[in-house]
Tab-separated table of C-alpha atoms in Angstrom:
chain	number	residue	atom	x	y	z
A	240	UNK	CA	0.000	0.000	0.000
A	241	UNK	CA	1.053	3.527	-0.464
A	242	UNK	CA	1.613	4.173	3.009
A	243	UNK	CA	5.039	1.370	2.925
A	244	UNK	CA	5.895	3.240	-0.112
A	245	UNK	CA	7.192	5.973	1.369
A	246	UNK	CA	8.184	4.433	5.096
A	247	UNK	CA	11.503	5.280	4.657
A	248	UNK	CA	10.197	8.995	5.215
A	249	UNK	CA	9.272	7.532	8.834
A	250	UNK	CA	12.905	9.429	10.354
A	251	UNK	CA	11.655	12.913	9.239
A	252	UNK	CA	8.818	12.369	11.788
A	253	UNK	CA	11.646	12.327	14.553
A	254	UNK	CA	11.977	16.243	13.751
A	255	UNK	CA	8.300	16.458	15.505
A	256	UNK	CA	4.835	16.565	14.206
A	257	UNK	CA	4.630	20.313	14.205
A	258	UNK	CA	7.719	20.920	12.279
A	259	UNK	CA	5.745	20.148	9.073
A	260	UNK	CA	2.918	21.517	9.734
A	261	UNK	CA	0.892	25.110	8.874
A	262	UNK	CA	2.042	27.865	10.806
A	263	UNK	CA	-0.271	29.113	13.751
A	264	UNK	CA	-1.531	32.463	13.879
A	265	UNK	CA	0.226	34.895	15.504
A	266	UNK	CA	-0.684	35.628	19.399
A	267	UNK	CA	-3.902	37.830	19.354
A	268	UNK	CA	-4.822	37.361	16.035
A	269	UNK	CA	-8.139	36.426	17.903
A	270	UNK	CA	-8.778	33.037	16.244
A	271	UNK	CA	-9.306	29.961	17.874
A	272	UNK	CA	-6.252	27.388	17.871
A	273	UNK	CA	-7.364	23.800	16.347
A	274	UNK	CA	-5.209	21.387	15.156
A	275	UNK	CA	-5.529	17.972	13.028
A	276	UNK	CA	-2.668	15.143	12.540
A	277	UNK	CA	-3.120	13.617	9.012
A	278	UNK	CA	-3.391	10.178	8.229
A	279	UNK	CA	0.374	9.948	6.065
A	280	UNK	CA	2.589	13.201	4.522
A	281	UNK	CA	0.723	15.741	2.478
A	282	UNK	CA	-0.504	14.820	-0.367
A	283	UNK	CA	-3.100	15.019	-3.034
A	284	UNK	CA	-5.068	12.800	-0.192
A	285	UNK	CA	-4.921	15.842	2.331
A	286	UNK	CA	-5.556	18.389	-0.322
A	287	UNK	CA	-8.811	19.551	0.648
A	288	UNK	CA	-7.057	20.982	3.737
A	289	UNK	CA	-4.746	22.487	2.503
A	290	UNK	CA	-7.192	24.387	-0.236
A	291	UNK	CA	-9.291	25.184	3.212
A	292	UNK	CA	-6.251	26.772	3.942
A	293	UNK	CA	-5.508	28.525	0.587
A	294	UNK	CA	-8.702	29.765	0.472
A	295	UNK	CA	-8.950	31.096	3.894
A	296	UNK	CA	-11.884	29.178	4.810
A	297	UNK	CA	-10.463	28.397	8.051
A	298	UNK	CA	-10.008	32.241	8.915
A	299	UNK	CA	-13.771	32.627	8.016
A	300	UNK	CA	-14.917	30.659	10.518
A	301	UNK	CA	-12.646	31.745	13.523
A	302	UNK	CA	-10.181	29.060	13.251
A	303	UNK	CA	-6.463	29.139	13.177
A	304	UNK	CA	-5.633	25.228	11.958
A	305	UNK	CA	-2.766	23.717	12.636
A	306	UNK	CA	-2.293	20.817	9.533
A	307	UNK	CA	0.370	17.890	11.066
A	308	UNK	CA	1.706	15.105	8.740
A	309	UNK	CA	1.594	12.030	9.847
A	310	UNK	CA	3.437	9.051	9.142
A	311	UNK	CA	4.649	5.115	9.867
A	312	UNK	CA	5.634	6.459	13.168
A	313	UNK	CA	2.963	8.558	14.242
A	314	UNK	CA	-0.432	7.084	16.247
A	315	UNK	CA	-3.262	9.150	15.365
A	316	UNK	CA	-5.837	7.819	17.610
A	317	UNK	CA	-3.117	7.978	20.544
A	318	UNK	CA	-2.060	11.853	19.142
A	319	UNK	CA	-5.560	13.034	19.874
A	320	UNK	CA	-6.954	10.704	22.497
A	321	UNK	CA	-3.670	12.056	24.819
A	322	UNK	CA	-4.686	15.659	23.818
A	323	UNK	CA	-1.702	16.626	21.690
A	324	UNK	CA	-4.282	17.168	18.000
A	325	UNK	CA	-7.775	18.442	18.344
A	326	UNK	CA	-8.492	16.025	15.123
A	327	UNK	CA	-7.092	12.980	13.457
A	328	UNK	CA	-7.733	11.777	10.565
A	329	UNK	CA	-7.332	6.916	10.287
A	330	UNK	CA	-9.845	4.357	8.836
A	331	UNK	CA	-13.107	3.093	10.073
A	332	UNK	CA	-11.713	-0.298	11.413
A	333	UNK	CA	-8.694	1.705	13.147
A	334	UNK	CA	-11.698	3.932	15.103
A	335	UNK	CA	-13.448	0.531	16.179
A	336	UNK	CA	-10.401	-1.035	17.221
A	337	UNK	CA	-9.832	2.032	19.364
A	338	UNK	CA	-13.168	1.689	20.862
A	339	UNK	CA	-13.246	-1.416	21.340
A	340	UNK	CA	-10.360	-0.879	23.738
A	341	UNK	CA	-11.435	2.013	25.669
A	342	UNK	CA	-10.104	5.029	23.325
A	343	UNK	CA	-12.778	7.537	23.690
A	344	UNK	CA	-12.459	8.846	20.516
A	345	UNK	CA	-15.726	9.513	17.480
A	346	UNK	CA	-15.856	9.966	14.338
A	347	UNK	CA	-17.557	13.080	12.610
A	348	UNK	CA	-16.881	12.724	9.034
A	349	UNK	CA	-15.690	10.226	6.489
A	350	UNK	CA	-13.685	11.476	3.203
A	351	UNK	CA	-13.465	8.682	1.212
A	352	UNK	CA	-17.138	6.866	0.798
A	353	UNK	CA	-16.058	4.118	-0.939
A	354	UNK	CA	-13.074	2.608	0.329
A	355	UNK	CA	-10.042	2.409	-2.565
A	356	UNK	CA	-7.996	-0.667	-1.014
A	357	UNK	CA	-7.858	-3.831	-2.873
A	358	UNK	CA	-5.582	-5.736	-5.233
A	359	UNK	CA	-4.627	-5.342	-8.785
A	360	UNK	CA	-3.424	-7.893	-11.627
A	361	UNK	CA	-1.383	-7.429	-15.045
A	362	UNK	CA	-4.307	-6.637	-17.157
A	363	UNK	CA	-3.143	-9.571	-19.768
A	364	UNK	CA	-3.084	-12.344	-16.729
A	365	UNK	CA	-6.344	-13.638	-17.713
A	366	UNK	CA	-8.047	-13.027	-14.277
A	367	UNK	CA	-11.250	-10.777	-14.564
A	368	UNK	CA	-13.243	-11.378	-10.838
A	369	UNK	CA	-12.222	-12.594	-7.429
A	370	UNK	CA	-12.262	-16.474	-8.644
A	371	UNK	CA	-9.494	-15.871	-11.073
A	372	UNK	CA	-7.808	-15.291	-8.296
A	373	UNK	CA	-7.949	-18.610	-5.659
A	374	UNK	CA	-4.611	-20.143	-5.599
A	375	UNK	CA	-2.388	-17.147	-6.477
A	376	UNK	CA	0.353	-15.571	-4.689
A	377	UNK	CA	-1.475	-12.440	-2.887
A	378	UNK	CA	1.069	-9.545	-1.670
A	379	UNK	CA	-0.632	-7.921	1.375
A	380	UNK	CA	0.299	-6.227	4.553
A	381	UNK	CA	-0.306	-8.220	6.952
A	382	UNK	CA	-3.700	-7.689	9.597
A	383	UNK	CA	-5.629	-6.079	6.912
A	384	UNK	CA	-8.857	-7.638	6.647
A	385	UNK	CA	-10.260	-7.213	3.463
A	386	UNK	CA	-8.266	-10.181	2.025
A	387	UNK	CA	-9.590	-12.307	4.952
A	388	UNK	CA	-13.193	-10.865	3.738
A	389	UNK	CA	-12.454	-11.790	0.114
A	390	UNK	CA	-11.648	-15.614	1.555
A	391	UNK	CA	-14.973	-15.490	3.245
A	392	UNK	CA	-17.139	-14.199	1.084
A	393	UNK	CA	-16.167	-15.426	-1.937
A	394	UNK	CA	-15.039	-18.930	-0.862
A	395	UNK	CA	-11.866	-18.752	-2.713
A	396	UNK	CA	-8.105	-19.662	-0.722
A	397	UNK	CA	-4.816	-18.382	-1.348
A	398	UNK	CA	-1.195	-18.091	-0.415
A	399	UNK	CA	-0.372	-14.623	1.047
A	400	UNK	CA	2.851	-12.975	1.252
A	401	UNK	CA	4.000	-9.916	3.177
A	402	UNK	CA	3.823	-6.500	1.078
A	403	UNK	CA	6.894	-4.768	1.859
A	404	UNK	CA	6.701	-1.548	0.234
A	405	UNK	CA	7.847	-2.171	-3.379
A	406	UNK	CA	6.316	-3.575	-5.982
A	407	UNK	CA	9.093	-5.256	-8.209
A	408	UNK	CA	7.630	-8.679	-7.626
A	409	UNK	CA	4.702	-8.091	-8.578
A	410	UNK	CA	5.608	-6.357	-11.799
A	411	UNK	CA	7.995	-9.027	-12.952
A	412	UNK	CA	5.221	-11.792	-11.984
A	413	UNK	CA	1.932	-11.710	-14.268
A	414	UNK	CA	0.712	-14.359	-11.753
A	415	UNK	CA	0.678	-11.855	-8.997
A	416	UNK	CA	-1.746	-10.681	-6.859
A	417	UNK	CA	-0.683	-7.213	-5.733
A	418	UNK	CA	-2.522	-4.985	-2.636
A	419	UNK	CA	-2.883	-1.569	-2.867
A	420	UNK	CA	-4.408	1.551	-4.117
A	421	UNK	CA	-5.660	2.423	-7.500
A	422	UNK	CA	-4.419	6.046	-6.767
A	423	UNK	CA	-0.648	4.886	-5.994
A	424	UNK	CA	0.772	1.142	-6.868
A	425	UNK	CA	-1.229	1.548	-9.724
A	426	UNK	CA	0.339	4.298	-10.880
A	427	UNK	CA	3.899	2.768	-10.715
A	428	UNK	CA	2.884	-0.118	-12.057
A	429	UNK	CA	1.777	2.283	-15.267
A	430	UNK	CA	5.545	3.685	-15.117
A	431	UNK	CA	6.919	0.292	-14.934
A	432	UNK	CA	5.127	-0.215	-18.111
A	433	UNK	CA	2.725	-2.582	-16.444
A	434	UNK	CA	-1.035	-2.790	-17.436
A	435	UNK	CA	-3.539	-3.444	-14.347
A	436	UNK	CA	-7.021	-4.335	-13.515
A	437	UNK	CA	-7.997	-3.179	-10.397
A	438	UNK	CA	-10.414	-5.179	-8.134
A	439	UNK	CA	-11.224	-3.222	-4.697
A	440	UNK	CA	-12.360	-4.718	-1.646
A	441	UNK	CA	-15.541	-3.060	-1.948
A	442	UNK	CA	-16.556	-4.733	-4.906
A	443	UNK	CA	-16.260	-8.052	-3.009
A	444	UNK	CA	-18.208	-6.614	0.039
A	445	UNK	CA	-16.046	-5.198	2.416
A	446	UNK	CA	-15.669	-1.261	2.241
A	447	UNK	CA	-15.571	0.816	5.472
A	448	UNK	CA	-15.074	3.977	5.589
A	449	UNK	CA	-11.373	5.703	4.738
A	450	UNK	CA	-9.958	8.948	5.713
A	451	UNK	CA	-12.688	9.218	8.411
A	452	UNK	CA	-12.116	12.255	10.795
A	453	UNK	CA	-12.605	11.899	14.232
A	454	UNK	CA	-11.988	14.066	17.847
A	455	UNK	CA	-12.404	12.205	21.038
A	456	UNK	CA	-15.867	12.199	22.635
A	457	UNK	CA	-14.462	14.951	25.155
A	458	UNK	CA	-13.565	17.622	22.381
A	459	UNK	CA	-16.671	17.146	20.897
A	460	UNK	CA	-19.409	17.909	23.767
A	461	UNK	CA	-17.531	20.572	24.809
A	462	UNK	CA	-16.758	21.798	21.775
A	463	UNK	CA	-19.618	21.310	19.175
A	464	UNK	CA	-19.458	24.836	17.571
A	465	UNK	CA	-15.787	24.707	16.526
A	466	UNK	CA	-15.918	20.851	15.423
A	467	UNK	CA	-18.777	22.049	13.029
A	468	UNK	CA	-16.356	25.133	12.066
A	469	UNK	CA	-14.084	23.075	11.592
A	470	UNK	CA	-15.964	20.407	9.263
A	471	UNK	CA	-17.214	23.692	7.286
A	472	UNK	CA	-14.218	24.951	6.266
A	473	UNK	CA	-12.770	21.441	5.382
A	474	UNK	CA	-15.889	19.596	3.466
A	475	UNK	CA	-15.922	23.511	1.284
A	476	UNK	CA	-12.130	22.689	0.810
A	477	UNK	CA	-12.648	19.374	-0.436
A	478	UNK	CA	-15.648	20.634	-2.933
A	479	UNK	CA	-12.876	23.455	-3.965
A	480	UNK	CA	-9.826	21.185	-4.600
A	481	UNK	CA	-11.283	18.497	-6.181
A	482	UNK	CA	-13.282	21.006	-8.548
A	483	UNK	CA	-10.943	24.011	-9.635
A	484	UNK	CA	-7.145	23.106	-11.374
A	485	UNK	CA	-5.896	26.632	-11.043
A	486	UNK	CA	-6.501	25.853	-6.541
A	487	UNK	CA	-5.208	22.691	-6.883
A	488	UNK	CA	-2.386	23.601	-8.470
A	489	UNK	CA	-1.474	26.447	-5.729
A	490	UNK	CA	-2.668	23.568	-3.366
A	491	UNK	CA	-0.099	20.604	-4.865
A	492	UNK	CA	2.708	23.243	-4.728
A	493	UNK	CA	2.641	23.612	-1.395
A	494	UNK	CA	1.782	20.250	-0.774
A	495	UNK	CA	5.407	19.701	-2.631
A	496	UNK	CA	6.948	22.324	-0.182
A	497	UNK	CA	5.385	20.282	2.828
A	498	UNK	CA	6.870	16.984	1.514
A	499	UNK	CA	9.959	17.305	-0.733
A	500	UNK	CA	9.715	14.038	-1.843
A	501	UNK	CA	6.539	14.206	-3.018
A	502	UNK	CA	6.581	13.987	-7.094
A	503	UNK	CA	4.564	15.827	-9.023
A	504	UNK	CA	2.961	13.962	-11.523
A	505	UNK	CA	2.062	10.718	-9.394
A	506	UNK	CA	0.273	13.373	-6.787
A	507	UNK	CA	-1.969	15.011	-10.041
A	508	UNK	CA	-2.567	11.171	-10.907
A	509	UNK	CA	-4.071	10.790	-7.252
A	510	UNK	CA	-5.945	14.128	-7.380
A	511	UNK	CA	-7.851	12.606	-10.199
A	512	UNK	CA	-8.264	8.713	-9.433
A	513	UNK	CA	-8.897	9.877	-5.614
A	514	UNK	CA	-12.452	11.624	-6.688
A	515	UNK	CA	-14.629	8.909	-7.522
A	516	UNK	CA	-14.043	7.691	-3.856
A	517	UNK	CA	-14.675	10.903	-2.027
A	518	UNK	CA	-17.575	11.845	-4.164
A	519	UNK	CA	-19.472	7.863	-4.287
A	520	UNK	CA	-22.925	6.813	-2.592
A	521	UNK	CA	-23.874	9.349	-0.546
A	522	UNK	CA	-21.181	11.898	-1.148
A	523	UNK	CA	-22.516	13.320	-4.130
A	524	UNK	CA	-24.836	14.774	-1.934
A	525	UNK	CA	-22.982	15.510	1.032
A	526	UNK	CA	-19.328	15.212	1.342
A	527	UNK	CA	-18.135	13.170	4.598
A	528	UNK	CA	-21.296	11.704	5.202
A	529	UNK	CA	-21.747	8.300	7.012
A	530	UNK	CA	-24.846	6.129	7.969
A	531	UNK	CA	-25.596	4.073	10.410
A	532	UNK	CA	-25.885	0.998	7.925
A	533	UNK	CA	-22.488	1.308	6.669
A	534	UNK	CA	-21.264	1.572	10.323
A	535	UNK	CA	-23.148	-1.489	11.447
A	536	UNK	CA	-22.057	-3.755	8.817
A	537	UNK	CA	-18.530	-2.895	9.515
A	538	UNK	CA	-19.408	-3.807	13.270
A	539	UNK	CA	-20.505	-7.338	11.725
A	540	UNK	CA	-17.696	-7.829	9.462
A	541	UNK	CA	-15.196	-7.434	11.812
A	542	UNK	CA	-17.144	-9.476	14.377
A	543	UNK	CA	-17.614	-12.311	11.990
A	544	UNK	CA	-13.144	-11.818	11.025
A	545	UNK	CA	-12.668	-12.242	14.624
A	546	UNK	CA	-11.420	-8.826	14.502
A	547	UNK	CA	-13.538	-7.409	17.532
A	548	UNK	CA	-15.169	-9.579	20.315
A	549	UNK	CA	-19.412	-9.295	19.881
A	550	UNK	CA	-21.052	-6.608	21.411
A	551	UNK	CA	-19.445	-3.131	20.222
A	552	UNK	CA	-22.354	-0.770	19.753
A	553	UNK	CA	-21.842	0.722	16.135
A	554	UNK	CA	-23.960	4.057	17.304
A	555	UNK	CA	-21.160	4.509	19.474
A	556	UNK	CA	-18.594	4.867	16.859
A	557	UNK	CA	-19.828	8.105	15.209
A	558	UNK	CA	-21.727	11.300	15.212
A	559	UNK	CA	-23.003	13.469	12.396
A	560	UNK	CA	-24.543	16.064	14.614
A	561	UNK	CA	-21.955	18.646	13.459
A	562	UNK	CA	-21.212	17.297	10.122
A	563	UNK	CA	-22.607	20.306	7.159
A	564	UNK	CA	-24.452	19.328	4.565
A	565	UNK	CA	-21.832	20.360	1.416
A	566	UNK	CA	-22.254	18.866	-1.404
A	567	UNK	CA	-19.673	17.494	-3.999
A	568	UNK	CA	-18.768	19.516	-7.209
A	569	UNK	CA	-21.228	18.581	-9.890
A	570	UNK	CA	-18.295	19.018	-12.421
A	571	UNK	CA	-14.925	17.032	-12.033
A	572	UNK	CA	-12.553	18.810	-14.584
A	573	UNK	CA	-9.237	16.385	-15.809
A	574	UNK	CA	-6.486	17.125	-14.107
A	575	UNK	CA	-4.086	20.111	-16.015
């Protein structure tokens, strides 16, 4: 997956999570301090808050944010549930898992509605669904469950192999079996000169929520005017970036600032693949929306993996109560 791609990054993290971050306002500027860790670097996945930021969105509504990378080293649920971020942004199963071990934290919106993980092929391999793929070689990291989901649900078995960041096996096997992201290894695959099919988890079943933000329970009684602020500013970012090249291209600059070794044209490749996932299901008509469905079947998934013991109450997991109602860009331009 993308985030092994770059772990090597992980010792820049040692320089502390504000180093990369935006720049706070200066004292009595009269805004109100708020700050949110990231799930990995900056990239074209955190985009829409940095274009918050461009745009001055933030200012509008009182707030001076604070934007942290985070990384292979950084803990997002432990970041905010110790107090040190205001906001955090992990996955749906991460924020049950937390939960389900006493981390008070919630989660108030969810950026990608239809989970991009899953695994890709070389397009000329022959295999065109999930039974193509029984008795292959799968690269995965390992704990993930949506491989264990595919197993289940689709009845097939499989050797599995640990995923260690690069892709050269995969790319000099047409057998393979490859995890990852549509927005990332399959993107280097294309440079390798490797054709893909792309089959995500989803499509077999299993798709909780990605990029979900969350607070801890704590922040967001006593704080429900600034978390909706907050959500504001960031869902109108999101509608911004994704929507209008000539922001996101002020946006991806400074993303490349943030993170030096960020390149260029794999992070416009991302802006574009990423949009189909923020803006699916219900996020066409508001971004970062989540239902109690989707939550509940994640609850049963897990349960069912083994990955949580019964009894987790999915209600518990979320809340929408400040979440605006913003919805996506009706026009999706190519990217520039």
């Amino acid at each position: 997956m993308k985030r092994l791609l770059t772990a090597a990054l992980g010792g820049l993290l040692a320089l502390g999570l504000a180093a990369c971050g935006t720049s706070p306002a200066p004292a009595g500027s009269g805004a109100a301090p708020v700050s949110v860790v990231l799930g990995w670097y900056p990239t074209a996945e955190s985009g829409g808050f940095y274009a918050a930021e461009e745009q001055g969105l933030f200012a509008q509504q009182g707030l001076d944010v604070d934007i942290r990378p985070g990384g292979p080293q950084v803990s997002q649920t432990q970041v905010v549930a110790s107090g040190r971020a205001d906001f955090g942004l992990s996955d749906a199963t991460t924020v049950a898992n937390a939960k389900a071990t006493g981390i008070p934290i919630v989660a108030v919106a969810a950026l990608f509605q239809e989970n991009p993980v899953g695994v890709m092929v070389h397009a000329d391999s022959g295999a065109q669904d999930w039974k193509d793929l029984a008795g292959r070689t799968w690269y995965v990291q390992t704990g993930q469950l949506g491989q264990e989901w595919v197993k289940r649900s689709q009845g097939i078995d499989f050797t599995t192999a640990a995923y260690n960041g690069s892709i050269a096996t995969f790319v000099h096997d047409t057998a393979a079996v490859q995890q990852g992201w549509p927005t990332n290894e399959a993107y280097t695959a294309q440079k390798e000169g490797v054709q893909t099919r792309f089959l995500s988890y989803a499509s077999a079943g299993y798709n909780p929520y990605n990029d979900v933000i969350f607070t801890t329970e704590d922040f967001l009684r006593d704080n429900p005017e600034k978390v909706r602020s907050f959500l504001d500013a960031t869902m109108r970012g999101w509608s911004a970036y994704m929507s209008d090249t000539a922001l996101a291209e002020r946006v991806n600059a400074t993303l490349q600032q943030e993170n030096p070794q960020l390149d260029a044209a794999a992070n416009w490749f991302a802006w574009d693949a990423q949009r189909q996932f923020l803006t699916a299901g219900d996020g066409a008509t508001a971004l970062g929306s989540m239902t109690p469905a989707r939550w509940s079947t994640l609850v049963d998934q897990m349960t069912q993996l083994g990955a949580l013991q019964p009894g987790l109450d999915p209600a518990s997991l979320y809340d929408t109560s400040a979440l605006p109602t913003v919805p996506a860009p009706t026009t999706l331009p190519p990217a520039p």
